[in-house]
Amino acid sequence: MADLVILVGVAGAVAVILWKKARDVKAGKSGCSCGCSGCPGRGKDGHCRG
């Protein structure tokens, strides 16, 4: 029974993370922390290389 509760909790956490990621993508936010859409990440100089 405890295994089922843990499984449901983990599955719920994964679902919330995926839901949040989908909302961020729809809002045009990238996952690279630069804040520009389609950006591959920051360069060594701290500027967005997008």
PDB file of N, CA and C in Angstrom:
ATOM      1  N   MET A   1       0.818  -1.196   0.000  1.00  0.00           N
ATOM      2  CA  MET A   1       0.000   0.000   0.000  1.00  0.00           C
ATOM      3  C   MET A   1       0.863   1.262   0.000  1.00  0.00           C
ATOM      4  N   ALA A   2       1.935   1.240   0.792  1.00  0.00           N
ATOM      5  CA  ALA A   2       2.827   2.396   0.844  1.00  0.00           C
ATOM      6  C   ALA A   2       3.514   2.616  -0.499  1.00  0.00           C
ATOM      7  N   ASP A   3       3.817   1.509  -1.191  1.00  0.00           N
ATOM      8  CA  ASP A   3       4.433   1.629  -2.512  1.00  0.00           C
ATOM      9  C   ASP A   3       3.514   2.361  -3.480  1.00  0.00           C
ATOM     10  N   LEU A   4       2.235   2.086  -3.397  1.00  0.00           N
ATOM     11  CA  LEU A   4       1.256   2.731  -4.271  1.00  0.00           C
ATOM     12  C   LEU A   4       1.183   4.234  -3.985  1.00  0.00           C
ATOM     13  N   VAL A   5       1.220   4.596  -2.728  1.00  0.00           N
ATOM     14  CA  VAL A   5       1.178   6.012  -2.345  1.00  0.00           C
ATOM     15  C   VAL A   5       2.415   6.738  -2.858  1.00  0.00           C
ATOM     16  N   ILE A   6       3.575   6.119  -2.724  1.00  0.00           N
ATOM     17  CA  ILE A   6       4.811   6.714  -3.214  1.00  0.00           C
ATOM     18  C   ILE A   6       4.781   6.840  -4.728  1.00  0.00           C
ATOM     19  N   LEU A   7       4.310   5.813  -5.413  1.00  0.00           N
ATOM     20  CA  LEU A   7       4.211   5.838  -6.875  1.00  0.00           C
ATOM     21  C   LEU A   7       3.291   6.956  -7.352  1.00  0.00           C
ATOM     22  N   VAL A   8       2.151   7.120  -6.705  1.00  0.00           N
ATOM     23  CA  VAL A   8       1.213   8.180  -7.074  1.00  0.00           C
ATOM     24  C   VAL A   8       1.839   9.556  -6.813  1.00  0.00           C
ATOM     25  N   GLY A   9       2.565   9.696  -5.723  1.00  0.00           N
ATOM     26  CA  GLY A   9       3.218  10.966  -5.418  1.00  0.00           C
ATOM     27  C   GLY A   9       4.289  11.323  -6.434  1.00  0.00           C
ATOM     28  N   VAL A  10       5.098  10.362  -6.813  1.00  0.00           N
ATOM     29  CA  VAL A  10       6.148  10.602  -7.803  1.00  0.00           C
ATOM     30  C   VAL A  10       5.531  10.909  -9.164  1.00  0.00           C
ATOM     31  N   ALA A  11       4.518  10.151  -9.552  1.00  0.00           N
ATOM     32  CA  ALA A  11       3.848  10.394 -10.831  1.00  0.00           C
ATOM     33  C   ALA A  11       3.201  11.784 -10.848  1.00  0.00           C
ATOM     34  N   GLY A  12       2.634  12.196  -9.745  1.00  0.00           N
ATOM     35  CA  GLY A  12       2.040  13.529  -9.658  1.00  0.00           C
ATOM     36  C   GLY A  12       3.082  14.615  -9.784  1.00  0.00           C
ATOM     37  N   ALA A  13       4.229  14.434  -9.151  1.00  0.00           N
ATOM     38  CA  ALA A  13       5.302  15.426  -9.242  1.00  0.00           C
ATOM     39  C   ALA A  13       5.823  15.538 -10.671  1.00  0.00           C
ATOM     40  N   VAL A  14       5.992  14.407 -11.343  1.00  0.00           N
ATOM     41  CA  VAL A  14       6.447  14.421 -12.735  1.00  0.00           C
ATOM     42  C   VAL A  14       5.417  15.110 -13.621  1.00  0.00           C
ATOM     43  N   ALA A  15       4.142  14.847 -13.389  1.00  0.00           N
ATOM     44  CA  ALA A  15       3.086  15.480 -14.177  1.00  0.00           C
ATOM     45  C   ALA A  15       3.092  16.998 -13.995  1.00  0.00           C
ATOM     46  N   VAL A  16       3.294  17.463 -12.776  1.00  0.00           N
ATOM     47  CA  VAL A  16       3.334  18.908 -12.516  1.00  0.00           C
ATOM     48  C   VAL A  16       4.534  19.544 -13.214  1.00  0.00           C
ATOM     49  N   ILE A  17       5.679  18.893 -13.183  1.00  0.00           N
ATOM     50  CA  ILE A  17       6.872  19.420 -13.838  1.00  0.00           C
ATOM     51  C   ILE A  17       6.655  19.510 -15.349  1.00  0.00           C
ATOM     52  N   LEU A  18       6.108  18.464 -15.944  1.00  0.00           N
ATOM     53  CA  LEU A  18       5.845  18.481 -17.383  1.00  0.00           C
ATOM     54  C   LEU A  18       4.817  19.539 -17.753  1.00  0.00           C
ATOM     55  N   TRP A  19       3.797  19.716 -16.930  1.00  0.00           N
ATOM     56  CA  TRP A  19       2.766  20.735 -17.173  1.00  0.00           C
ATOM     57  C   TRP A  19       3.384  22.128 -17.133  1.00  0.00           C
ATOM     58  N   LYS A  20       4.248  22.372 -16.152  1.00  0.00           N
ATOM     59  CA  LYS A  20       4.917  23.669 -16.040  1.00  0.00           C
ATOM     60  C   LYS A  20       5.823  23.924 -17.237  1.00  0.00           C
ATOM     61  N   LYS A  21       6.553  22.909 -17.662  1.00  0.00           N
ATOM     62  CA  LYS A  21       7.441  23.044 -18.818  1.00  0.00           C
ATOM     63  C   LYS A  21       6.634  23.353 -20.078  1.00  0.00           C
ATOM     64  N   ALA A  22       5.504  22.696 -20.250  1.00  0.00           N
ATOM     65  CA  ALA A  22       4.656  22.954 -21.415  1.00  0.00           C
ATOM     66  C   ALA A  22       4.115  24.374 -21.393  1.00  0.00           C
ATOM     67  N   ARG A  23       3.750  24.870 -20.229  1.00  0.00           N
ATOM     68  CA  ARG A  23       3.279  26.259 -20.119  1.00  0.00           C
ATOM     69  C   ARG A  23       4.397  27.245 -20.455  1.00  0.00           C
ATOM     70  N   ASP A  24       5.601  26.972 -20.004  1.00  0.00           N
ATOM     71  CA  ASP A  24       6.737  27.842 -20.307  1.00  0.00           C
ATOM     72  C   ASP A  24       7.029  27.874 -21.806  1.00  0.00           C
ATOM     73  N   VAL A  25       6.969  26.722 -22.455  1.00  0.00           N
ATOM     74  CA  VAL A  25       7.218  26.666 -23.891  1.00  0.00           C
ATOM     75  C   VAL A  25       6.144  27.445 -24.646  1.00  0.00           C
ATOM     76  N   LYS A  26       4.892  27.287 -24.256  1.00  0.00           N
ATOM     77  CA  LYS A  26       3.809  28.028 -24.903  1.00  0.00           C
ATOM     78  C   LYS A  26       3.951  29.528 -24.703  1.00  0.00           C
ATOM     79  N   ALA A  27       4.516  29.935 -23.568  1.00  0.00           N
ATOM     80  CA  ALA A  27       4.705  31.353 -23.274  1.00  0.00           C
ATOM     81  C   ALA A  27       5.945  31.911 -23.965  1.00  0.00           C
ATOM     82  N   GLY A  28       6.701  31.061 -24.658  1.00  0.00           N
ATOM     83  CA  GLY A  28       7.883  31.513 -25.374  1.00  0.00           C
ATOM     84  C   GLY A  28       9.136  31.574 -24.540  1.00  0.00           C
ATOM     85  N   LYS A  29       9.091  31.015 -23.350  1.00  0.00           N
ATOM     86  CA  LYS A  29      10.280  30.999 -22.498  1.00  0.00           C
ATOM     87  C   LYS A  29      11.123  29.787 -22.870  1.00  0.00           C
ATOM     88  N   SER A  30      12.421  29.986 -22.927  1.00  0.00           N
ATOM     89  CA  SER A  30      13.306  28.865 -23.211  1.00  0.00           C
ATOM     90  C   SER A  30      13.805  28.281 -21.903  1.00  0.00           C
ATOM     91  N   GLY A  31      14.395  27.117 -21.980  1.00  0.00           N
ATOM     92  CA  GLY A  31      14.917  26.469 -20.790  1.00  0.00           C
ATOM     93  C   GLY A  31      16.371  26.785 -20.526  1.00  0.00           C
ATOM     94  N   CYS A  32      16.936  27.767 -21.245  1.00  0.00           N
ATOM     95  CA  CYS A  32      18.366  28.010 -21.125  1.00  0.00           C
ATOM     96  C   CYS A  32      18.687  29.120 -20.130  1.00  0.00           C
ATOM     97  N   SER A  33      17.732  29.751 -19.562  1.00  0.00           N
ATOM     98  CA  SER A  33      17.848  30.822 -18.581  1.00  0.00           C
ATOM     99  C   SER A  33      18.271  32.157 -19.178  1.00  0.00           C
ATOM    100  N   CYS A  34      18.385  32.231 -20.491  1.00  0.00           N
ATOM    101  CA  CYS A  34      18.704  33.510 -21.128  1.00  0.00           C
ATOM    102  C   CYS A  34      17.452  34.366 -21.265  1.00  0.00           C
ATOM    103  N   GLY A  35      16.319  33.731 -21.419  1.00  0.00           N
ATOM    104  CA  GLY A  35      15.076  34.467 -21.540  1.00  0.00           C
ATOM    105  C   GLY A  35      14.697  34.814 -22.972  1.00  0.00           C
ATOM    106  N   CYS A  36      15.502  34.407 -23.945  1.00  0.00           N
ATOM    107  CA  CYS A  36      15.137  34.663 -25.335  1.00  0.00           C
ATOM    108  C   CYS A  36      14.697  33.347 -25.974  1.00  0.00           C
ATOM    109  N   SER A  37      13.749  33.412 -26.873  1.00  0.00           N
ATOM    110  CA  SER A  37      13.212  32.178 -27.440  1.00  0.00           C
ATOM    111  C   SER A  37      14.217  31.544 -28.397  1.00  0.00           C
ATOM    112  N   GLY A  38      14.331  30.253 -28.331  1.00  0.00           N
ATOM    113  CA  GLY A  38      15.212  29.508 -29.206  1.00  0.00           C
ATOM    114  C   GLY A  38      16.692  29.658 -28.901  1.00  0.00           C
ATOM    115  N   CYS A  39      17.027  30.139 -27.739  1.00  0.00           N
ATOM    116  CA  CYS A  39      18.424  30.400 -27.385  1.00  0.00           C
ATOM    117  C   CYS A  39      19.109  29.108 -26.945  1.00  0.00           C
ATOM    118  N   PRO A  40      20.302  28.827 -27.479  1.00  0.00           N
ATOM    119  CA  PRO A  40      21.017  27.626 -27.061  1.00  0.00           C
ATOM    120  C   PRO A  40      21.746  27.789 -25.733  1.00  0.00           C
ATOM    121  N   GLY A  41      21.832  28.988 -25.222  1.00  0.00           N
ATOM    122  CA  GLY A  41      22.497  29.200 -23.935  1.00  0.00           C
ATOM    123  C   GLY A  41      23.345  30.454 -23.940  1.00  0.00           C
ATOM    124  N   ARG A  42      23.938  30.717 -22.816  1.00  0.00           N
ATOM    125  CA  ARG A  42      24.798  31.898 -22.695  1.00  0.00           C
ATOM    126  C   ARG A  42      26.223  31.565 -23.091  1.00  0.00           C
ATOM    127  N   GLY A  43      26.879  32.551 -23.667  1.00  0.00           N
ATOM    128  CA  GLY A  43      28.287  32.397 -24.013  1.00  0.00           C
ATOM    129  C   GLY A  43      29.161  32.662 -22.802  1.00  0.00           C
ATOM    130  N   LYS A  44      30.450  32.568 -22.992  1.00  0.00           N
ATOM    131  CA  LYS A  44      31.392  32.798 -21.887  1.00  0.00           C
ATOM    132  C   LYS A  44      31.356  34.246 -21.399  1.00  0.00           C
ATOM    133  N   ASP A  45      30.961  35.164 -22.295  1.00  0.00           N
ATOM    134  CA  ASP A  45      30.903  36.563 -21.920  1.00  0.00           C
ATOM    135  C   ASP A  45      29.606  36.933 -21.186  1.00  0.00           C
ATOM    136  N   GLY A  46      28.734  35.941 -21.011  1.00  0.00           N
ATOM    137  CA  GLY A  46      27.490  36.187 -20.287  1.00  0.00           C
ATOM    138  C   GLY A  46      26.342  36.647 -21.153  1.00  0.00           C
ATOM    139  N   HIS A  47      26.607  36.839 -22.426  1.00  0.00           N
ATOM    140  CA  HIS A  47      25.543  37.260 -23.324  1.00  0.00           C
ATOM    141  C   HIS A  47      24.881  36.063 -23.982  1.00  0.00           C
ATOM    142  N   CYS A  48      23.665  36.267 -24.345  1.00  0.00           N
ATOM    143  CA  CYS A  48      22.883  35.223 -24.974  1.00  0.00           C
ATOM    144  C   CYS A  48      23.408  34.971 -26.387  1.00  0.00           C
ATOM    145  N   ARG A  49      23.648  33.707 -26.710  1.00  0.00           N
ATOM    146  CA  ARG A  49      24.142  33.364 -28.041  1.00  0.00           C
ATOM    147  C   ARG A  49      22.985  32.969 -28.948  1.00  0.00           C
ATOM    148  N   GLY A  50      21.894  33.652 -28.914  1.00  0.00           N
ATOM    149  CA  GLY A  50      20.740  33.261 -29.713  1.00  0.00           C
ATOM    150  C   GLY A  50      20.550  34.175 -30.789  1.00  0.00           C
TER     151      GLY A  50
END
